[in-house]
């Protein structure tokens, strides 16, 4: 890193020429430019107040916030901002003009020929069993998956460059994504937008489970919003409160979507999402009471003027008569949406209406719990993972998948990407459910290559109803070269989350029409059939200890071997160069004593 | 005794052979295994580049129209004259003029007497002037009613190559030029010079040419490279004495030469609740900016984009000035104005070319109207400012739309002709297209739809080629110096290749400049700059840069000390014994 620093320093010195910014008034030579320009246009259009027939802008911005009180007393807040733009990034040599869509992302799309891009930064782990399913799932750390256009010739080089650019845009260490943590899943990550691509050689998927998410990632993320954090729902995004929560996840999803149900025209969709779970105990409150001001230390005063819709949803499904919690100010506006296989009821606050803000011109929503009874529906699918075994040589990864549906079995796709330094013994792979062997109907396995690529294991497994399916595989820990260890190697090495994607049977009919006007939170995953809905679940990341050397060892080894060599060499040298001569044998002790006595007596010695 | 002597000899031989093995096998092995790889670099050629000798030559054709030369004068044309000027630019911008002239088809006299300035930049300008009389078609063209038409039809007749000039000498009687104008500079690479009657009567051709020369020289100064341009372009190599601030200001305003530029137009709308702005940037760019950039495409690649930024506040709150009934911004505070905006502008994610920013700021309703005042507290008519090597900002007031019962937000359609006029002028300045004021008696044709005359492009190309060459040589020589000074740096083959290709391109570029092929010279100089930058910024140069000696010794000493001390000791012993024996022998002999 030191070298990189030096390099940057030199670069900085070379590029930043000493200059003071001088400002000069621009003198416009009327004759030279304006007239010449006017000549071309004939008559210059005068500035006008545009009448009502304003040309329909080709882009559209929506914002929404969903608040779901959780049974544990925590609060789940999910922001979604969507920019739709009817444009074509792939046209050659196009001058691009941005209005609501952020320029930096547009340039990334057109330069790297991106078909679809999903990036998420998450701090904390989503506890499915306590909190239910999130609207948009994400693994701890950073996750990036990108579908490239099929015009890209060198996908790996483009991917490398793209990760570097994205790490600059989001101030994250995405530049640590290289071939050792990138995989090409064959089935788990299908494009969420348009285009029925099957050639997964244009897909790249990588996670950085160690990535820490903080303010420096939030600021560039907020900058992508048209209103920034100056107006609309984004004023609530204050980092000092957001990062004081038990779960925080921010994401950017770019894809192309249909504009109408016939899909005659397509447009690009940029979805910025931010999910947060505020912990009751963490905030040190005694009363079970939440308000916008308590959560975000801000209240809402206006919608973003650029947004075509700006709404606040409160999930009141579990509270139809107001027996569990109380909402103030109350709203009469109710909305129903089918989300994650469940029909939910929401109170809606429309921020574009003046009446929402009342007389105080500010909306501070208050949720006051009355009782903490009530049972949460158990999620139909959830999963967990751990490492078993002892010692530093071998171990075993266990992945448990729970199907809580009482009578339906359904298939799940399990994706595991394991770094090369855990050498999987794939022959020990076993899948058991209810004590019986469960043979996966599809296995895609790519073995790792040391220092080049990770293991990739994808399986399609049928989960029997009301069961636990256990996938185990043994591994051996590799010894790294001493320069390959990260700082603080005794902390352990992270292994990214397993990804479980599934079509879970739904209790209510899902909406298959993707273009119908729906709240943003229910329209992220496209739905193909009414009887099931798509769920993606991430397990915990693993922390594995590798045999770690003593890092002063190399120098010790050098010194020790040198000493051994020097001793061996010294005695050999001594033997070779010493001149030998025959020495009189030493007289015995008795003889010497006798000689001493004889000398004292003056007799010649023996 | 004999046995011990044999033993002693054997021991000596053993010590000697071990020392021999160490020296013959060990030392080279150690040397080879710890050597840093350094590929071969063309050092001598780089050293040659260090003292830059630039030869610029331009072809000038002087065409005499009918009635400007007498028949006896006409007999001597066509003729070619070469004119050389030599300048030395050293650190203090001392100029040494040596104008030498060689006449009549002879090759230019070689400069044996020239003083040698080591480490300095020598500039030699050569104008190859060809004199000839006009052809019939050219005569016809010169009979056109206006100068502009004549210019166009002359251009149709023959297209002069990049960097060359044609000067038509027309008689006094010609009606092409207005009364008080003696020289007309066209949109292309032609100029018309009027010659007065008394200048030519009863003189030899030499005298006529001598009389014509100052005028032609002036034309050349305007239309082709001038010494000030070239020295400004060399500012990377030559440090200026802080005396002539004005020329530095001019040179600082223009962007450094670069293979590409990103032009970003940003509409800043700090108050989207009150203003809904519509700007037809797509159409405006096509109409106003694109023709200029198409014309400039040989110089660099340009890419354009635009964005709209909302809620972008200026860093300074404008003051209300009751005498103007308006809010004002002072020129002094403009530097602070732009800082918070710049954070929102964003750099280009997809390229590393310099960005030219053009901001159109529509002040919010509480600070409207807003006017910029210059240093003399005068209102700036264009309401626009520009910053050297950064871009420009224009304030666009929309307070005219506020009526008494206006409903907010106001929909405003921005007058792009007004905006683009300002931006175009700023763009020309920032790209280094100087709009110099012509000498008296000159008439410069207004640049047409492209916004740039051919000769302006030529001027730009001259100075850009020189600038590129200067920058590339500085980069290459400083890289060579660095590599020479720090032995730890690994020089990989690809770096050596980049350096060689940079050197080759530089040599080619200089050769092309010498011949007068401006287009090729620019092309090669661009290649040179790319290759030299690539070599200079290659990260592999830094891999072993930091390798301190104390660590090296810490690793070497445990091995080398115990191995070398016995060898050295026994060597010393052998030497002293041999010396003693020789002394004994000598003692015996005596």
mmCIF file of C-alpha atoms in Angstrom, chain B residues 85-400:
data_model
loop_
_atom_site.group_PDB
_atom_site.id
_atom_site.type_symbol
_atom_site.label_atom_id
_atom_site.label_comp_id
_atom_site.label_asym_id
_atom_site.label_seq_id
_atom_site.Cartn_x
_atom_site.Cartn_y
_atom_site.Cartn_z
ATOM 1 C CA UNK B 85 15.429 32.577 -38.074
ATOM 2 C CA UNK B 86 17.203 31.146 -35.147
ATOM 3 C CA UNK B 87 16.277 31.649 -31.547
ATOM 4 C CA UNK B 88 17.648 30.225 -28.414
ATOM 5 C CA UNK B 89 15.296 29.992 -25.543
ATOM 6 C CA UNK B 90 17.046 29.642 -22.275
ATOM 7 C CA UNK B 91 15.862 29.973 -18.762
ATOM 8 C CA UNK B 92 15.623 33.713 -18.807
ATOM 9 C CA UNK B 93 13.833 33.927 -22.064
ATOM 10 C CA UNK B 94 16.835 35.656 -23.554
ATOM 11 C CA UNK B 95 16.347 35.722 -27.204
ATOM 12 C CA UNK B 96 19.140 35.894 -29.590
ATOM 13 C CA UNK B 97 18.165 36.899 -32.992
ATOM 14 C CA UNK B 98 20.128 35.790 -35.907
ATOM 15 C CA UNK B 99 18.463 36.401 -39.119
ATOM 16 C CA UNK B 100 20.365 35.007 -41.903
ATOM 17 C CA UNK B 101 19.322 34.811 -45.363
ATOM 18 C CA UNK B 102 20.356 32.814 -48.305
ATOM 19 C CA UNK B 103 19.219 33.692 -51.700
ATOM 20 C CA UNK B 104 18.247 32.136 -54.939
ATOM 21 C CA UNK B 105 17.619 28.444 -54.874
ATOM 22 C CA UNK B 106 20.778 27.763 -52.918
ATOM 23 C CA UNK B 107 20.386 25.557 -49.926
ATOM 24 C CA UNK B 108 20.198 27.386 -46.679
ATOM 25 C CA UNK B 109 23.567 28.298 -45.324
ATOM 26 C CA UNK B 110 24.577 26.074 -42.528
ATOM 27 C CA UNK B 111 25.057 27.676 -39.182
ATOM 28 C CA UNK B 112 28.626 26.908 -38.420
ATOM 29 C CA UNK B 113 29.018 30.033 -36.448
ATOM 30 C CA UNK B 114 26.130 29.222 -34.211
ATOM 31 C CA UNK B 115 26.872 29.219 -30.554
ATOM 32 C CA UNK B 116 26.307 26.026 -28.750
ATOM 33 C CA UNK B 117 23.926 26.205 -25.841
ATOM 34 C CA UNK B 118 23.973 23.016 -23.865
ATOM 35 C CA UNK B 119 20.751 21.884 -22.190
ATOM 36 C CA UNK B 120 18.884 24.566 -23.990
ATOM 37 C CA UNK B 121 16.221 24.743 -26.520
ATOM 38 C CA UNK B 122 17.137 25.919 -29.937
ATOM 39 C CA UNK B 123 14.405 26.997 -32.243
ATOM 40 C CA UNK B 124 14.904 27.467 -35.885
ATOM 41 C CA UNK B 125 12.120 28.772 -38.066
ATOM 42 C CA UNK B 126 12.329 28.470 -41.777
ATOM 43 C CA UNK B 127 9.943 29.994 -44.218
ATOM 44 C CA UNK B 128 10.287 28.583 -47.691
ATOM 45 C CA UNK B 129 8.842 31.305 -49.814
ATOM 46 C CA UNK B 130 7.986 30.560 -53.383
ATOM 47 C CA UNK B 131 7.228 33.414 -55.672
ATOM 48 C CA UNK B 132 5.212 32.934 -58.798
ATOM 49 C CA UNK B 133 2.674 34.682 -60.917
ATOM 50 C CA UNK B 134 -0.988 33.873 -60.772
ATOM 51 C CA UNK B 135 -2.541 31.366 -63.120
ATOM 52 C CA UNK B 136 -5.441 32.317 -65.286
ATOM 53 C CA UNK B 137 -7.919 30.624 -63.024
ATOM 54 C CA UNK B 138 -6.572 32.412 -60.014
ATOM 55 C CA UNK B 139 -6.825 35.678 -61.906
ATOM 56 C CA UNK B 140 -10.474 34.921 -62.526
ATOM 57 C CA UNK B 141 -11.015 34.178 -58.887
ATOM 58 C CA UNK B 142 -9.380 37.431 -57.878
ATOM 59 C CA UNK B 143 -11.832 39.297 -60.048
ATOM 60 C CA UNK B 144 -14.730 38.332 -57.808
ATOM 61 C CA UNK B 145 -16.573 41.294 -56.334
ATOM 62 C CA UNK B 146 -15.798 40.715 -52.659
ATOM 63 C CA UNK B 147 -12.831 39.381 -50.816
ATOM 64 C CA UNK B 148 -14.845 36.620 -49.173
ATOM 65 C CA UNK B 149 -15.964 35.252 -52.508
ATOM 66 C CA UNK B 150 -12.463 35.454 -53.887
ATOM 67 C CA UNK B 151 -11.250 33.614 -50.836
ATOM 68 C CA UNK B 152 -13.772 30.849 -51.364
ATOM 69 C CA UNK B 153 -13.079 30.383 -55.052
ATOM 70 C CA UNK B 154 -9.323 30.422 -54.488
ATOM 71 C CA UNK B 155 -9.853 27.731 -51.930
ATOM 72 C CA UNK B 156 -11.825 25.690 -54.461
ATOM 73 C CA UNK B 157 -8.995 25.938 -56.985
ATOM 74 C CA UNK B 158 -6.363 24.345 -54.876
ATOM 75 C CA UNK B 159 -6.442 23.178 -51.335
ATOM 76 C CA UNK B 160 -3.226 24.118 -49.652
ATOM 77 C CA UNK B 161 -1.959 21.536 -47.184
ATOM 78 C CA UNK B 162 -2.005 21.926 -43.446
ATOM 79 C CA UNK B 163 0.527 24.458 -42.252
ATOM 80 C CA UNK B 164 1.181 26.166 -45.568
ATOM 81 C CA UNK B 165 0.030 29.582 -46.685
ATOM 82 C CA UNK B 166 -0.726 31.335 -49.932
ATOM 83 C CA UNK B 167 -0.377 35.096 -50.129
ATOM 84 C CA UNK B 168 -1.848 36.788 -53.142
ATOM 85 C CA UNK B 169 -0.371 40.127 -54.029
ATOM 86 C CA UNK B 170 -3.036 42.189 -55.722
ATOM 87 C CA UNK B 171 -2.665 45.558 -57.405
ATOM 88 C CA UNK B 172 -3.849 48.777 -55.887
ATOM 89 C CA UNK B 173 -6.564 49.055 -58.464
ATOM 90 C CA UNK B 174 -8.268 45.912 -57.231
ATOM 91 C CA UNK B 175 -11.664 46.511 -55.732
ATOM 92 C CA UNK B 176 -11.527 43.471 -53.495
ATOM 93 C CA UNK B 177 -10.480 45.338 -50.387
ATOM 94 C CA UNK B 178 -11.985 48.417 -48.800
ATOM 95 C CA UNK B 179 -10.040 51.675 -48.830
ATOM 96 C CA UNK B 180 -8.233 51.516 -45.558
ATOM 97 C CA UNK B 181 -7.480 47.810 -45.627
ATOM 98 C CA UNK B 182 -4.220 46.576 -47.026
ATOM 99 C CA UNK B 183 -4.287 42.959 -45.977
ATOM 100 C CA UNK B 184 -7.207 40.580 -45.962
ATOM 101 C CA UNK B 185 -6.954 37.305 -44.105
ATOM 102 C CA UNK B 186 -9.419 34.744 -45.333
ATOM 103 C CA UNK B 187 -11.162 31.892 -43.667
ATOM 104 C CA UNK B 188 -8.809 29.337 -45.135
ATOM 105 C CA UNK B 189 -5.115 29.550 -45.649
ATOM 106 C CA UNK B 190 -5.021 32.471 -48.009
ATOM 107 C CA UNK B 191 -4.322 36.145 -47.553
ATOM 108 C CA UNK B 192 -4.631 39.031 -49.947
ATOM 109 C CA UNK B 193 -2.012 41.767 -49.829
ATOM 110 C CA UNK B 194 -2.468 45.013 -51.651
ATOM 111 C CA UNK B 195 0.600 46.538 -53.125
ATOM 112 C CA UNK B 196 0.797 50.251 -53.784
ATOM 113 C CA UNK B 197 1.850 51.546 -57.184
ATOM 114 C CA UNK B 198 4.928 53.434 -56.076
ATOM 115 C CA UNK B 199 6.301 50.323 -54.497
ATOM 116 C CA UNK B 200 6.945 48.580 -57.727
ATOM 117 C CA UNK B 201 7.675 51.180 -60.288
ATOM 118 C CA UNK B 202 11.119 51.028 -61.732
ATOM 119 C CA UNK B 203 12.653 48.639 -59.326
ATOM 120 C CA UNK B 204 14.257 45.274 -59.586
ATOM 121 C CA UNK B 205 12.505 42.267 -58.294
ATOM 122 C CA UNK B 206 14.873 42.064 -55.339
ATOM 123 C CA UNK B 207 13.965 45.523 -54.253
ATOM 124 C CA UNK B 208 10.296 44.784 -54.683
ATOM 125 C CA UNK B 209 10.581 41.669 -52.587
ATOM 126 C CA UNK B 210 12.498 43.517 -49.947
ATOM 127 C CA UNK B 211 9.716 46.063 -49.812
ATOM 128 C CA UNK B 212 7.069 43.412 -49.636
ATOM 129 C CA UNK B 213 8.777 41.487 -46.923
ATOM 130 C CA UNK B 214 7.632 43.344 -43.792
ATOM 131 C CA UNK B 215 4.036 42.977 -44.827
ATOM 132 C CA UNK B 216 4.371 39.307 -45.601
ATOM 133 C CA UNK B 217 6.130 38.835 -42.342
ATOM 134 C CA UNK B 218 3.209 40.399 -40.537
ATOM 135 C CA UNK B 219 0.835 38.099 -42.364
ATOM 136 C CA UNK B 220 2.919 35.154 -41.318
ATOM 137 C CA UNK B 221 2.907 36.298 -37.733
ATOM 138 C CA UNK B 222 -0.861 36.328 -37.747
ATOM 139 C CA UNK B 223 -1.586 33.230 -39.757
ATOM 140 C CA UNK B 224 1.260 30.910 -38.921
ATOM 141 C CA UNK B 225 3.361 30.290 -35.862
ATOM 142 C CA UNK B 226 4.803 33.246 -34.065
ATOM 143 C CA UNK B 227 7.705 33.196 -31.713
ATOM 144 C CA UNK B 228 5.614 34.116 -28.691
ATOM 145 C CA UNK B 229 3.241 31.230 -29.352
ATOM 146 C CA UNK B 230 6.051 28.787 -29.567
ATOM 147 C CA UNK B 231 7.780 29.995 -26.421
ATOM 148 C CA UNK B 232 4.492 29.810 -24.583
ATOM 149 C CA UNK B 233 4.090 26.270 -25.825
ATOM 150 C CA UNK B 234 7.541 25.507 -24.487
ATOM 151 C CA UNK B 235 6.631 26.724 -21.025
ATOM 152 C CA UNK B 236 6.845 23.159 -19.777
ATOM 153 C CA UNK B 237 10.548 23.119 -20.544
ATOM 154 C CA UNK B 238 11.523 26.686 -20.069
ATOM 155 C CA UNK B 239 10.795 28.484 -16.852
ATOM 156 C CA UNK B 240 9.621 32.015 -17.277
ATOM 157 C CA UNK B 241 11.169 34.878 -15.500
ATOM 158 C CA UNK B 242 8.421 36.338 -13.363
ATOM 159 C CA UNK B 243 8.570 39.550 -15.303
ATOM 160 C CA UNK B 244 6.137 39.095 -18.121
ATOM 161 C CA UNK B 245 3.018 38.127 -16.246
ATOM 162 C CA UNK B 246 0.667 38.779 -19.100
ATOM 163 C CA UNK B 247 2.113 36.109 -21.326
ATOM 164 C CA UNK B 248 1.958 33.625 -18.483
ATOM 165 C CA UNK B 249 -1.669 34.502 -17.980
ATOM 166 C CA UNK B 250 -2.354 33.739 -21.599
ATOM 167 C CA UNK B 251 -0.497 30.484 -21.480
ATOM 168 C CA UNK B 252 -2.141 29.450 -18.249
ATOM 169 C CA UNK B 253 -5.596 30.033 -19.560
ATOM 170 C CA UNK B 254 -5.472 27.391 -22.188
ATOM 171 C CA UNK B 255 -5.653 23.756 -21.291
ATOM 172 C CA UNK B 256 -2.527 21.688 -21.516
ATOM 173 C CA UNK B 257 -2.316 19.618 -24.588
ATOM 174 C CA UNK B 258 -3.981 16.287 -24.031
ATOM 175 C CA UNK B 259 -5.107 13.489 -26.329
ATOM 176 C CA UNK B 260 -8.690 14.062 -25.320
ATOM 177 C CA UNK B 261 -10.991 16.402 -23.492
ATOM 178 C CA UNK B 262 -14.286 15.884 -21.766
ATOM 179 C CA UNK B 263 -16.681 18.770 -22.071
ATOM 180 C CA UNK B 264 -19.422 18.846 -19.491
ATOM 181 C CA UNK B 265 -22.300 21.250 -19.507
ATOM 182 C CA UNK B 266 -24.063 21.461 -16.193
ATOM 183 C CA UNK B 267 -27.309 23.237 -15.508
ATOM 184 C CA UNK B 268 -27.400 24.211 -11.873
ATOM 185 C CA UNK B 269 -30.855 24.614 -10.513
ATOM 186 C CA UNK B 270 -30.666 25.361 -6.810
ATOM 187 C CA UNK B 271 -34.375 25.888 -6.519
ATOM 188 C CA UNK B 272 -36.370 23.213 -8.358
ATOM 189 C CA UNK B 273 -39.433 24.127 -6.347
ATOM 190 C CA UNK B 274 -39.698 27.522 -8.029
ATOM 191 C CA UNK B 275 -38.075 26.907 -11.373
ATOM 192 C CA UNK B 276 -38.641 24.155 -13.817
ATOM 193 C CA UNK B 277 -35.953 24.652 -16.387
ATOM 194 C CA UNK B 278 -35.903 23.243 -19.860
ATOM 195 C CA UNK B 279 -32.799 23.489 -21.903
ATOM 196 C CA UNK B 280 -32.469 22.000 -25.307
ATOM 197 C CA UNK B 281 -28.858 21.097 -24.752
ATOM 198 C CA UNK B 282 -28.938 18.312 -27.299
ATOM 199 C CA UNK B 283 -29.900 20.602 -30.131
ATOM 200 C CA UNK B 284 -27.688 23.436 -28.943
ATOM 201 C CA UNK B 285 -24.620 21.256 -28.764
ATOM 202 C CA UNK B 286 -25.273 19.981 -32.255
ATOM 203 C CA UNK B 287 -25.717 23.481 -33.638
ATOM 204 C CA UNK B 288 -23.099 25.477 -31.825
ATOM 205 C CA UNK B 289 -20.407 23.289 -30.339
ATOM 206 C CA UNK B 290 -20.190 20.279 -32.598
ATOM 207 C CA UNK B 291 -18.995 22.158 -35.733
ATOM 208 C CA UNK B 292 -16.078 23.617 -33.794
ATOM 209 C CA UNK B 293 -15.150 20.270 -32.317
ATOM 210 C CA UNK B 294 -15.364 18.567 -35.690
ATOM 211 C CA UNK B 295 -12.949 21.140 -36.961
ATOM 212 C CA UNK B 296 -10.671 20.556 -33.989
ATOM 213 C CA UNK B 297 -10.817 16.780 -34.270
ATOM 214 C CA UNK B 298 -7.247 16.468 -35.576
ATOM 215 C CA UNK B 299 -6.031 18.010 -32.336
ATOM 216 C CA UNK B 300 -7.771 15.821 -29.820
ATOM 217 C CA UNK B 301 -10.806 13.681 -29.177
ATOM 218 C CA UNK B 302 -13.647 15.518 -27.593
ATOM 219 C CA UNK B 303 -16.545 13.997 -25.815
ATOM 220 C CA UNK B 304 -19.474 15.938 -24.535
ATOM 221 C CA UNK B 305 -22.135 15.376 -22.014
ATOM 222 C CA UNK B 306 -24.491 17.399 -19.947
ATOM 223 C CA UNK B 307 -26.230 17.045 -16.658
ATOM 224 C CA UNK B 308 -28.691 18.876 -14.495
ATOM 225 C CA UNK B 309 -27.845 19.328 -10.858
ATOM 226 C CA UNK B 310 -30.438 20.324 -8.334
ATOM 227 C CA UNK B 311 -30.005 21.979 -4.978
ATOM 228 C CA UNK B 312 -26.506 23.120 -5.789
ATOM 229 C CA UNK B 313 -25.793 26.127 -3.685
ATOM 230 C CA UNK B 314 -23.012 28.566 -4.300
ATOM 231 C CA UNK B 315 -20.400 28.827 -1.620
ATOM 232 C CA UNK B 316 -20.957 32.534 -1.120
ATOM 233 C CA UNK B 317 -24.210 34.258 -0.344
ATOM 234 C CA UNK B 318 -24.643 37.089 -2.839
ATOM 235 C CA UNK B 319 -24.944 40.566 -1.432
ATOM 236 C CA UNK B 320 -27.872 42.774 -2.253
ATOM 237 C CA UNK B 321 -26.685 45.922 -3.931
ATOM 238 C CA UNK B 322 -29.351 48.598 -3.676
ATOM 239 C CA UNK B 323 -27.756 50.763 -6.353
ATOM 240 C CA UNK B 324 -28.272 48.029 -8.921
ATOM 241 C CA UNK B 325 -31.492 46.659 -7.417
ATOM 242 C CA UNK B 326 -29.901 43.286 -7.724
ATOM 243 C CA UNK B 327 -27.747 40.748 -5.983
ATOM 244 C CA UNK B 328 -24.094 40.876 -6.881
ATOM 245 C CA UNK B 329 -21.171 38.543 -6.781
ATOM 246 C CA UNK B 330 -17.674 39.919 -6.728
ATOM 247 C CA UNK B 331 -14.932 38.563 -8.874
ATOM 248 C CA UNK B 332 -12.776 38.085 -5.785
ATOM 249 C CA UNK B 333 -15.234 35.709 -4.202
ATOM 250 C CA UNK B 334 -15.731 33.566 -7.282
ATOM 251 C CA UNK B 335 -13.109 31.063 -6.198
ATOM 252 C CA UNK B 336 -15.164 30.282 -3.114
ATOM 253 C CA UNK B 337 -18.355 30.245 -5.108
ATOM 254 C CA UNK B 338 -17.416 27.239 -7.083
ATOM 255 C CA UNK B 339 -15.952 24.948 -4.442
ATOM 256 C CA UNK B 340 -19.173 23.380 -3.096
ATOM 257 C CA UNK B 341 -20.520 23.051 -6.611
ATOM 258 C CA UNK B 342 -17.414 21.277 -7.768
ATOM 259 C CA UNK B 343 -18.004 18.493 -5.271
ATOM 260 C CA UNK B 344 -21.287 17.758 -6.980
ATOM 261 C CA UNK B 345 -19.990 17.983 -10.534
ATOM 262 C CA UNK B 346 -18.257 14.659 -10.269
ATOM 263 C CA UNK B 347 -15.314 13.561 -12.285
ATOM 264 C CA UNK B 348 -15.685 11.467 -15.323
ATOM 265 C CA UNK B 349 -15.778 7.873 -14.222
ATOM 266 C CA UNK B 350 -14.904 6.462 -17.567
ATOM 267 C CA UNK B 351 -11.829 8.386 -18.654
ATOM 268 C CA UNK B 352 -8.923 10.336 -17.244
ATOM 269 C CA UNK B 353 -8.880 13.162 -19.752
ATOM 270 C CA UNK B 354 -9.115 16.707 -18.443
ATOM 271 C CA UNK B 355 -12.637 17.969 -17.988
ATOM 272 C CA UNK B 356 -13.848 21.351 -19.176
ATOM 273 C CA UNK B 357 -16.783 22.427 -17.074
ATOM 274 C CA UNK B 358 -19.384 24.855 -18.277
ATOM 275 C CA UNK B 359 -21.937 25.757 -15.687
ATOM 276 C CA UNK B 360 -25.168 27.549 -16.232
ATOM 277 C CA UNK B 361 -26.408 28.801 -12.908
ATOM 278 C CA UNK B 362 -29.968 29.896 -12.492
ATOM 279 C CA UNK B 363 -30.117 31.735 -9.182
ATOM 280 C CA UNK B 364 -32.796 30.794 -6.747
ATOM 281 C CA UNK B 365 -35.770 33.050 -6.287
ATOM 282 C CA UNK B 366 -34.465 34.687 -3.137
ATOM 283 C CA UNK B 367 -31.227 35.763 -4.814
ATOM 284 C CA UNK B 368 -32.557 36.888 -8.102
ATOM 285 C CA UNK B 369 -31.511 38.713 -10.219
ATOM 286 C CA UNK B 370 -27.837 38.009 -9.708
ATOM 287 C CA UNK B 371 -25.051 39.829 -11.486
ATOM 288 C CA UNK B 372 -21.331 39.302 -11.505
ATOM 289 C CA UNK B 373 -19.111 42.311 -10.959
ATOM 290 C CA UNK B 374 -15.543 42.425 -12.102
ATOM 291 C CA UNK B 375 -12.558 43.818 -10.253
ATOM 292 C CA UNK B 376 -13.465 47.365 -11.137
ATOM 293 C CA UNK B 377 -16.959 46.899 -9.690
ATOM 294 C CA UNK B 378 -18.421 47.037 -13.133
ATOM 295 C CA UNK B 379 -21.161 44.758 -14.248
ATOM 296 C CA UNK B 380 -19.974 42.064 -16.629
ATOM 297 C CA UNK B 381 -22.165 42.278 -19.716
ATOM 298 C CA UNK B 382 -22.124 38.562 -20.457
ATOM 299 C CA UNK B 383 -22.712 37.751 -16.763
ATOM 300 C CA UNK B 384 -20.165 35.018 -17.234
ATOM 301 C CA UNK B 385 -16.756 34.203 -15.910
ATOM 302 C CA UNK B 386 -14.187 31.629 -16.737
ATOM 303 C CA UNK B 387 -11.345 30.105 -14.824
ATOM 304 C CA UNK B 388 -8.174 29.035 -16.562
ATOM 305 C CA UNK B 389 -7.921 25.308 -17.138
ATOM 306 C CA UNK B 390 -11.166 24.668 -15.380
ATOM 307 C CA UNK B 391 -14.096 26.028 -17.331
ATOM 308 C CA UNK B 392 -16.663 28.729 -17.190
ATOM 309 C CA UNK B 393 -19.734 29.701 -15.308
ATOM 310 C CA UNK B 394 -22.616 31.800 -16.519
ATOM 311 C CA UNK B 395 -25.389 33.211 -14.436
ATOM 312 C CA UNK B 396 -28.762 33.145 -16.120
ATOM 313 C CA UNK B 397 -31.413 35.266 -14.509
ATOM 314 C CA UNK B 398 -35.023 34.272 -14.877
ATOM 315 C CA UNK B 399 -36.558 36.983 -12.738
ATOM 316 C CA UNK B 400 -38.284 38.362 -15.836
#
